[in-house]
Coordinates of C-alpha atoms and ligand atoms in Angstrom, one line a residue:
X881 CA 10.2 -47.9 -1.1
X882 CA 7.6 -45.5 -2.8
X883 CA 4.2 -44.4 -1.4
X884 CA 1.4 -42.4 -2.2
X885 CA -0.2 -39.7 -0.1
X886 CA -2.8 -38.9 -2.7
X887 CA -5.8 -39.5 -0.5
X888 CA -7.0 -42.0 2.0
X889 CA -9.4 -43.6 -0.6
X890 CA -6.4 -45.0 -2.7
X891 CA -6.2 -47.8 -0.2
X892 CA -8.6 -50.6 -0.7
X893 CA -10.3 -52.1 2.1
X894 CA -9.4 -53.9 5.3
X895 CA -9.1 -57.7 5.2
X896 CA -11.8 -58.3 7.6
X897 CA -14.3 -56.0 5.7
X898 CA -13.6 -58.1 2.4
X899 CA -14.1 -61.4 4.4
X900 CA -17.3 -59.9 5.7
X901 CA -18.5 -59.2 2.3
X902 CA -17.5 -62.7 1.1
X903 CA -19.6 -64.2 3.8
X904 CA -22.4 -62.0 3.2
X905 CA -22.4 -63.1 -0.5
X906 CA -23.3 -66.5 0.4
X907 CA -26.9 -67.8 0.6
X908 CA -29.9 -65.8 0.4
X909 CA -31.2 -62.7 2.3
X910 CA -34.0 -60.4 2.1
X911 CA -33.4 -57.5 -0.3
X912 CA -33.5 -53.5 0.0
X913 CA -32.2 -53.6 3.7
X914 CA -34.7 -55.8 5.1
X915 CA -32.1 -58.4 5.9
X916 CA -30.8 -59.1 9.7
X917 CA -27.4 -57.4 8.9
X918 CA -29.0 -54.2 8.0
X919 CA -30.9 -54.1 11.4
X920 CA -27.7 -55.0 13.1
X921 CA -26.0 -52.1 11.9
X922 CA -28.6 -49.8 13.4
X923 CA -28.3 -51.4 16.7
X924 CA -24.4 -51.2 16.5
X925 CA -24.5 -47.7 15.6
X926 CA -27.1 -46.8 18.5
X927 CA -24.7 -48.5 20.9
X928 CA -21.6 -46.6 19.3
X929 CA -23.4 -43.3 19.7
X930 CA -25.0 -44.3 23.1
X931 CA -28.5 -43.2 22.0
X932 CA -31.4 -44.3 19.6
X933 CA -30.6 -43.8 16.1
X934 CA -32.0 -44.2 12.6
X935 CA -29.4 -45.4 10.1
X936 CA -29.5 -45.2 6.4
X937 CA -26.6 -46.9 4.4
X938 CA -25.4 -45.5 1.0
X939 CA -22.4 -46.1 -1.1
X940 CA -20.8 -42.7 -1.3
X941 CA -20.2 -39.9 1.0
X942 CA -21.8 -37.3 -1.5
X943 CA -25.0 -39.2 -1.2
X944 CA -24.9 -39.3 2.6
X945 CA -24.5 -35.5 2.7
X946 CA -26.9 -34.5 0.1
X947 CA -29.7 -36.9 1.3
X948 CA -29.1 -35.8 5.0
X949 CA -29.4 -32.2 4.1
X950 CA -32.3 -32.7 1.5
X951 CA -34.4 -34.3 4.2
X952 CA -34.1 -31.0 6.4
X953 CA -34.3 -28.3 3.7
X954 CA -37.2 -27.1 1.7
X955 CA -36.3 -26.1 -1.8
X956 CA -36.4 -22.3 -0.5
X957 CA -34.1 -23.2 2.2
X958 CA -30.5 -22.1 2.6
X959 CA -27.7 -24.4 4.0
X960 CA -24.8 -22.8 5.9
X961 CA -21.6 -24.5 5.5
X962 CA -17.9 -23.3 5.3
X963 CA -16.8 -21.8 1.8
X964 CA -14.3 -24.5 1.4
X965 CA -16.6 -27.3 2.3
X966 CA -17.0 -30.5 0.2
X967 CA -20.6 -29.5 -0.2
X968 CA -20.0 -26.4 -1.9
X969 CA -16.7 -27.3 -3.9
X970 CA -16.8 -31.1 -4.5
X971 CA -20.2 -32.4 -5.0
X972 CA -20.9 -31.0 -8.5
X973 CA -24.4 -29.4 -7.5
X974 CA -25.6 -32.6 -6.1
X975 CA -26.6 -30.5 -3.2
X976 CA -28.7 -28.3 -5.2
X977 CA -30.0 -31.1 -7.2
X978 CA -31.1 -33.3 -4.3
X979 CA -32.6 -30.4 -2.5
X980 CA -34.5 -29.2 -5.4
X981 CA -32.6 -26.0 -5.6
X982 CA -31.8 -25.0 -2.0
X983 CA -29.2 -22.2 -1.7
X984 CA -25.7 -23.3 -0.3
X985 CA -24.1 -20.5 1.6
X986 CA -20.4 -20.2 2.2
X987 CA -19.3 -19.1 5.6
X988 CA -15.7 -18.0 6.0
X989 CA -13.4 -18.8 9.0
X990 CA -9.9 -19.9 9.5
X991 CA -8.5 -23.3 9.0
X992 CA -11.9 -24.2 7.1
X993 CA -13.8 -23.9 10.3
X994 CA -17.0 -21.7 10.1
X995 CA -16.8 -18.7 12.3
X996 CA -19.6 -18.6 14.7
X997 CA -19.9 -14.7 14.6
X998 CA -20.5 -14.7 11.0
X999 CA -22.7 -17.8 11.1
X1000 CA -24.9 -15.8 13.5
X1001 CA -25.3 -12.9 11.1
X1002 CA -26.5 -15.1 8.3
X1003 CA -28.8 -17.5 10.3
X1004 CA -30.9 -14.6 11.2
X1005 CA -30.9 -12.7 7.9
X1006 CA -34.4 -12.0 6.4
X1007 CA -36.3 -14.7 8.4
X1008 CA -40.0 -14.7 7.3
X1009 CA -39.3 -12.6 4.2
X1010 CA -40.9 -14.2 1.5
X1011 CA -38.3 -12.7 -1.0
X1012 CA -35.5 -14.5 0.6
X1013 CA -34.1 -18.1 0.9
X1014 CA -34.5 -19.1 4.5
X1015 CA -31.9 -20.6 6.7
X1016 CA -32.6 -24.3 7.0
X1017 CA -29.5 -26.4 8.1
X1018 CA -26.1 -25.7 9.4
X1019 CA -23.4 -28.3 8.1
X1020 CA -19.8 -28.7 9.3
X1021 CA -17.1 -30.9 8.3
X1022 CA -15.2 -33.1 10.7
X1023 CA -12.2 -33.5 9.7
X1024 CA -12.4 -30.2 7.9
X1025 CA -11.2 -29.9 4.2
X1026 CA -7.7 -28.5 5.2
X1027 CA -7.1 -31.2 7.9
X1028 CA -8.0 -29.3 10.9
X1029 CA -10.4 -30.5 13.6
X1030 CA -13.1 -28.7 15.3
X1031 CA -12.8 -28.8 19.0
X1032 CA -15.7 -29.8 21.3
X1033 CA -16.0 -26.2 22.1
X1034 CA -15.9 -25.1 18.7
X1035 CA -18.5 -27.6 17.6
X1036 CA -20.7 -26.1 20.4
X1037 CA -20.2 -22.7 19.4
X1038 CA -21.6 -23.5 16.1
X1039 CA -24.4 -25.7 17.2
X1040 CA -25.3 -23.0 19.8
X1041 CA -26.1 -20.6 17.1
X1042 CA -27.9 -23.1 15.0
X1043 CA -30.0 -24.0 18.3
X1044 CA -30.9 -20.2 19.0
X1045 CA -31.9 -20.0 15.4
X1046 CA -34.0 -23.4 15.8
X1047 CA -31.9 -25.1 12.8
X1048 CA -30.7 -28.6 12.8
X1049 CA -26.8 -29.3 12.5
X1050 CA -25.5 -31.8 10.1
X1051 CA -21.9 -33.2 10.3
X1052 CA -19.8 -34.2 7.2
X1053 CA -18.0 -37.1 8.8
X1054 CA -16.3 -38.6 5.9
X1055 CA -13.2 -38.7 8.2
X1056 CA -15.2 -39.1 11.2
X1057 CA -13.2 -41.6 13.1
X1058 CA -9.9 -39.6 12.3
X1059 CA -11.2 -36.6 14.0
X1060 CA -12.5 -38.6 16.9
X1061 CA -9.1 -40.0 17.5
X1062 CA -7.7 -36.6 17.4
X1063 CA -9.9 -35.2 20.0
X1064 CA -9.9 -38.4 22.2
X1065 CA -13.7 -38.2 23.0
X1066 CA -16.5 -40.4 22.6
X1067 CA -18.8 -40.4 19.4
X1068 CA -21.6 -39.2 21.5
X1069 CA -19.5 -36.3 22.6
X1070 CA -18.5 -35.3 19.2
X1071 CA -22.0 -35.2 18.0
X1072 CA -25.3 -35.1 19.6
X1073 CA -23.9 -34.1 23.1
X1074 CA -22.4 -31.0 21.2
X1075 CA -25.5 -30.3 19.4
X1076 CA -25.1 -32.2 16.1
X1077 CA -28.4 -33.8 14.9
X1078 CA -27.4 -35.9 11.8
X1079 CA -24.2 -37.2 10.7
X1080 CA -22.8 -38.6 7.4
X1081 CA -20.8 -41.3 9.1
X1082 CA -17.9 -42.1 6.8
X1083 CA -16.3 -45.6 6.6
X1084 CA -15.1 -45.8 2.9
X1085 CA -11.9 -43.7 3.5
X1086 CA -11.0 -45.4 6.6
X1087 CA -11.1 -49.0 5.4
X1088 CA -14.4 -50.3 4.0
X1089 CA -15.0 -50.7 0.2
X1090 CA -18.1 -48.6 -0.2
X1091 CA -20.4 -47.9 2.6
X1092 CA -21.4 -44.8 4.6
X1093 CA -24.2 -44.4 7.1
X1094 CA -26.5 -41.4 7.6
X1095 CA -26.9 -41.3 11.4
X1096 CA -30.0 -39.6 12.6
X1097 CA -30.1 -38.6 16.4
X1098 CA -33.7 -39.0 16.9
X1099 CA -34.1 -37.3 20.3
X1100 CA -31.8 -34.4 19.3
X1101 CA -34.1 -33.5 16.2
X1102 CA -37.2 -34.0 18.4
X1103 CA -35.8 -31.5 21.0
X1104 CA -35.7 -28.9 18.1
X1105 CA -39.5 -29.6 17.4
X1106 CA -38.5 -31.8 14.2
X1107 CA -40.3 -34.9 13.8
X1108 CA -37.7 -37.7 13.4
X1109 CA -40.3 -40.1 12.2
X1110 CA -40.8 -37.6 9.2
X1111 CA -37.1 -37.3 8.6
X1112 CA -36.8 -41.1 8.6
X1113 CA -39.8 -41.5 6.3
X1114 CA -38.5 -38.9 3.9
X1115 CA -34.9 -40.3 4.0
X1116 CA -36.5 -43.8 2.8
X1117 CA -38.2 -42.3 -0.1
X1118 CA -35.3 -39.8 -0.9
X1119 CA -32.7 -42.6 -0.8
X1120 CA -34.6 -44.8 -3.1
X1121 CA -35.5 -41.8 -5.6
X1122 CA -31.7 -40.8 -5.4
X1123 CA -30.7 -44.4 -6.5
X1124 CA -29.0 -45.4 -3.1
X1125 CA -31.3 -48.1 -1.9
X1126 CA -29.2 -51.1 -2.7
X1127 CA -31.2 -54.3 -3.4
X1128 CA -28.3 -56.3 -2.0
X1129 CA -28.0 -54.0 1.0
X1130 CA -26.3 -56.8 2.9
X1131 CA -23.2 -56.2 1.2
X1132 CA -22.9 -52.6 2.5
X1133 CA -24.3 -53.7 5.9
X1134 CA -21.6 -56.3 6.0
X1135 CA -19.0 -53.7 5.6
X1136 CA -20.4 -51.7 8.2
X1137 CA -20.7 -54.5 10.6
X1138 CA -17.0 -55.4 10.0
X1139 CA -16.0 -51.8 10.5
X1140 CA -17.7 -51.5 13.8
X1141 CA -16.6 -55.0 14.9
X1142 CA -13.5 -55.2 17.4
X1143 CA -12.9 -51.5 16.9
X1144 CA -11.7 -52.0 13.4
X1145 CA -12.7 -48.2 12.6
X1146 CA -10.4 -47.0 15.7
X1147 CA -7.6 -49.2 14.8
X1148 CA -7.5 -48.0 11.1
X1149 CA -7.7 -44.3 12.1
X1150 CA -5.2 -44.7 14.9
X1151 CA -2.9 -46.0 12.3
X1152 CA -3.6 -43.2 9.7
X1153 CA -3.3 -40.5 12.2
X1154 CA 0.0 -41.9 13.7
X1155 CA 1.4 -42.0 10.2
X1156 CA 0.6 -38.4 9.7
X1157 CA 2.0 -37.3 12.9
X1158 CA 5.3 -38.8 11.9
X1159 CA 5.0 -37.3 8.5
X1160 CA 4.3 -34.0 9.8
X1161 CA 7.0 -34.2 12.4
X1162 CA 9.6 -35.1 9.7
X1163 CA 8.5 -32.4 7.2
X1164 CA 8.7 -29.6 10.0
X1165 CA 12.4 -30.1 10.2
X1166 CA 13.1 -30.1 6.4
X1167 CA 14.3 -26.7 5.3
X1168 CA 12.1 -24.9 2.9
X1169 CA 8.9 -26.7 3.9
X1170 CA 6.2 -24.6 5.3
X1171 CA 3.1 -26.3 7.2
X1172 CA 0.0 -24.6 6.0
X1173 CA -2.5 -25.8 8.5
X1174 CA -1.1 -28.0 11.2
X1175 CA -2.6 -31.6 10.6
X1176 CA -4.7 -32.9 13.7
X1177 CA -5.7 -36.0 11.9
X1178 CA -4.5 -37.6 8.6
X1179 CA -4.4 -34.8 6.1
X1180 CA -1.9 -32.0 5.8
X1181 CA -1.5 -29.1 3.5
X1182 CA 2.0 -27.7 3.3
X1183 CA 4.2 -25.6 0.9
X1184 CA 7.3 -27.0 -0.7
X1185 CA 9.7 -25.4 -3.2
X1186 CA 8.7 -26.3 -6.6
X1187 CA 11.9 -28.1 -7.4
X1188 CA 11.4 -30.3 -4.4
X1189 CA 8.1 -31.1 -5.6
X1190 CA 9.4 -32.1 -8.9
X1191 CA 12.1 -34.1 -7.1
X1192 CA 9.7 -36.0 -5.2
X1193 CA 7.4 -36.7 -7.9
X1194 CA 10.2 -37.9 -10.2
X1195 CA 11.2 -40.1 -7.1
X1196 CA 7.9 -41.8 -7.4
X1197 CA 5.9 -40.3 -4.5
X1198 CA 2.3 -39.6 -5.0
X1199 CA 0.2 -36.6 -4.0
X1200 CA -1.8 -33.9 -5.4
X1201 CA -1.1 -30.3 -5.8
X1202 CA 2.0 -28.3 -6.6
X1203 CA 0.4 -26.2 -9.3
X1204 CA -2.8 -25.4 -7.7
X1205 CA -1.6 -22.7 -5.6
X1206 CA 2.2 -22.5 -6.1
X1207 CA 3.9 -25.1 -4.0
X1208 CA 0.9 -26.2 -2.0
X1209 CA 0.5 -29.9 -1.8
X1210 CA -2.0 -32.1 0.0
X1211 CA -0.7 -35.1 1.9
X1212 CA -3.1 -37.7 3.2
X1213 CA -2.4 -40.9 5.1
X1214 CA -4.7 -44.1 5.3
X1215 CA -5.0 -47.0 7.5
X1216 CA -2.6 -48.9 5.2
X1217 CA 0.1 -46.2 4.7
X1218 CA 3.5 -47.9 5.6
X1219 CA 5.9 -46.4 8.0
X1220 CA 8.8 -47.1 5.7
X1221 CA 7.1 -45.0 3.0
X1222 CA 6.5 -42.0 5.3
X1223 CA 10.2 -42.4 6.3
X1224 CA 11.5 -42.5 2.7
X1225 CA 9.4 -39.5 1.8
X1226 CA 11.1 -37.4 4.5
X1227 CA 14.5 -38.7 3.8
X1228 CA 13.9 -37.8 0.1
X1229 CA 12.8 -34.2 0.8
X1230 CA 15.5 -33.7 3.3
X1231 CA 18.2 -35.1 0.9
X1232 CA 17.0 -32.7 -1.7
X1233 CA 16.9 -29.7 0.7
X1234 CA 20.3 -30.2 2.0
X1235 CA 22.1 -31.3 -1.0
Ligands
LIG818 C1 -14.3 -37.7 0.6 C2 -15.4 -36.7 1.3 C3 -16.7 -36.8 1.0 C4 -17.4 -38.0 0.4 O1 -16.9 -38.1 -0.8 P1 -17.4 -39.3 -1.9 O2 -16.4 -39.2 -3.0 O3 -18.9 -38.9 -2.4 O4 -17.4 -40.4 -1.4 C5 -17.4 -36.1 1.8 N1 -17.0 -35.0 2.6 C6 -15.6 -34.7 2.5 C7 -15.0 -33.7 3.5 C8 -14.8 -35.7 1.9 O5 -13.3 -35.5 2.1

């Protein structure tokens, strides 16, 4: 059996999500988020995060990221994020576009996690100097772009630096559930309790069709002297201006409701992470395979001999890489990755290595 590890977004959507969309498509409902389902999403997210939140649904992760950040950054601001972050490398200047030209500054650090010491230097640089951009937001990705996961202490180390500088913290949670399960903590612990003020709460990669939520922790912002009311107001206008105020918002809301019902998010991410653990364990034992960054969630970067990559691709397995950086490939498991597919991949790699 062949399987693709290209990305977690190659999988479609969970049945219950699709069913919820079918149901939401019946009858009439008020447009532009003025429907009961959208109000329910906010209530469900408040419950999930154990605090009062504002929630804004959009249909891509890029929009969730750039809208979140634009509501907190003036055009002369700078946003501090990891140099390998999605914001810097995979959003095609949407960050600059949505913020009207704010500066995105890459911070280094092992395993795509920002080094708090480097962050400390940059957040306090040229404050109040009219000639320089002004640090405005710190943004971290959880899961990171190389498949590592910030521990709660590591999140706190970053958010403490931000707090001292008076800056809000954004979390790019495109793989929020996968990270959460890797840590085994609660959503509150991984976010506002660790100093995060706003999250791009990803759902698309973990089993919905197209829905992401910007989740604003109102009290956390207030504690930093930032008006949550103002942020919510701006997000409303910015989302519309950015073309993400869906008129049939109920179709997005229905997906998010299904995602949050009966812990679907947890079930899906548990499977994806378990498949990655199995895949990583198997690959570790294959001669010639090097694990670049140990996978903690559902994404792994590893290095294989080029002929082994050619063999696996010829066998019909799908994945990115091989020629970006010699032999480096990226493997991602999803809520629907079949166990037999993982086993077949390992078997094929092992057979090639030992033949
Ligand atoms: C996938 C992803 C996103 C969102 O991407 P879209 O393609 O815009 O939905 C954001 N951040 C990270 C780290 C991602 O992997």
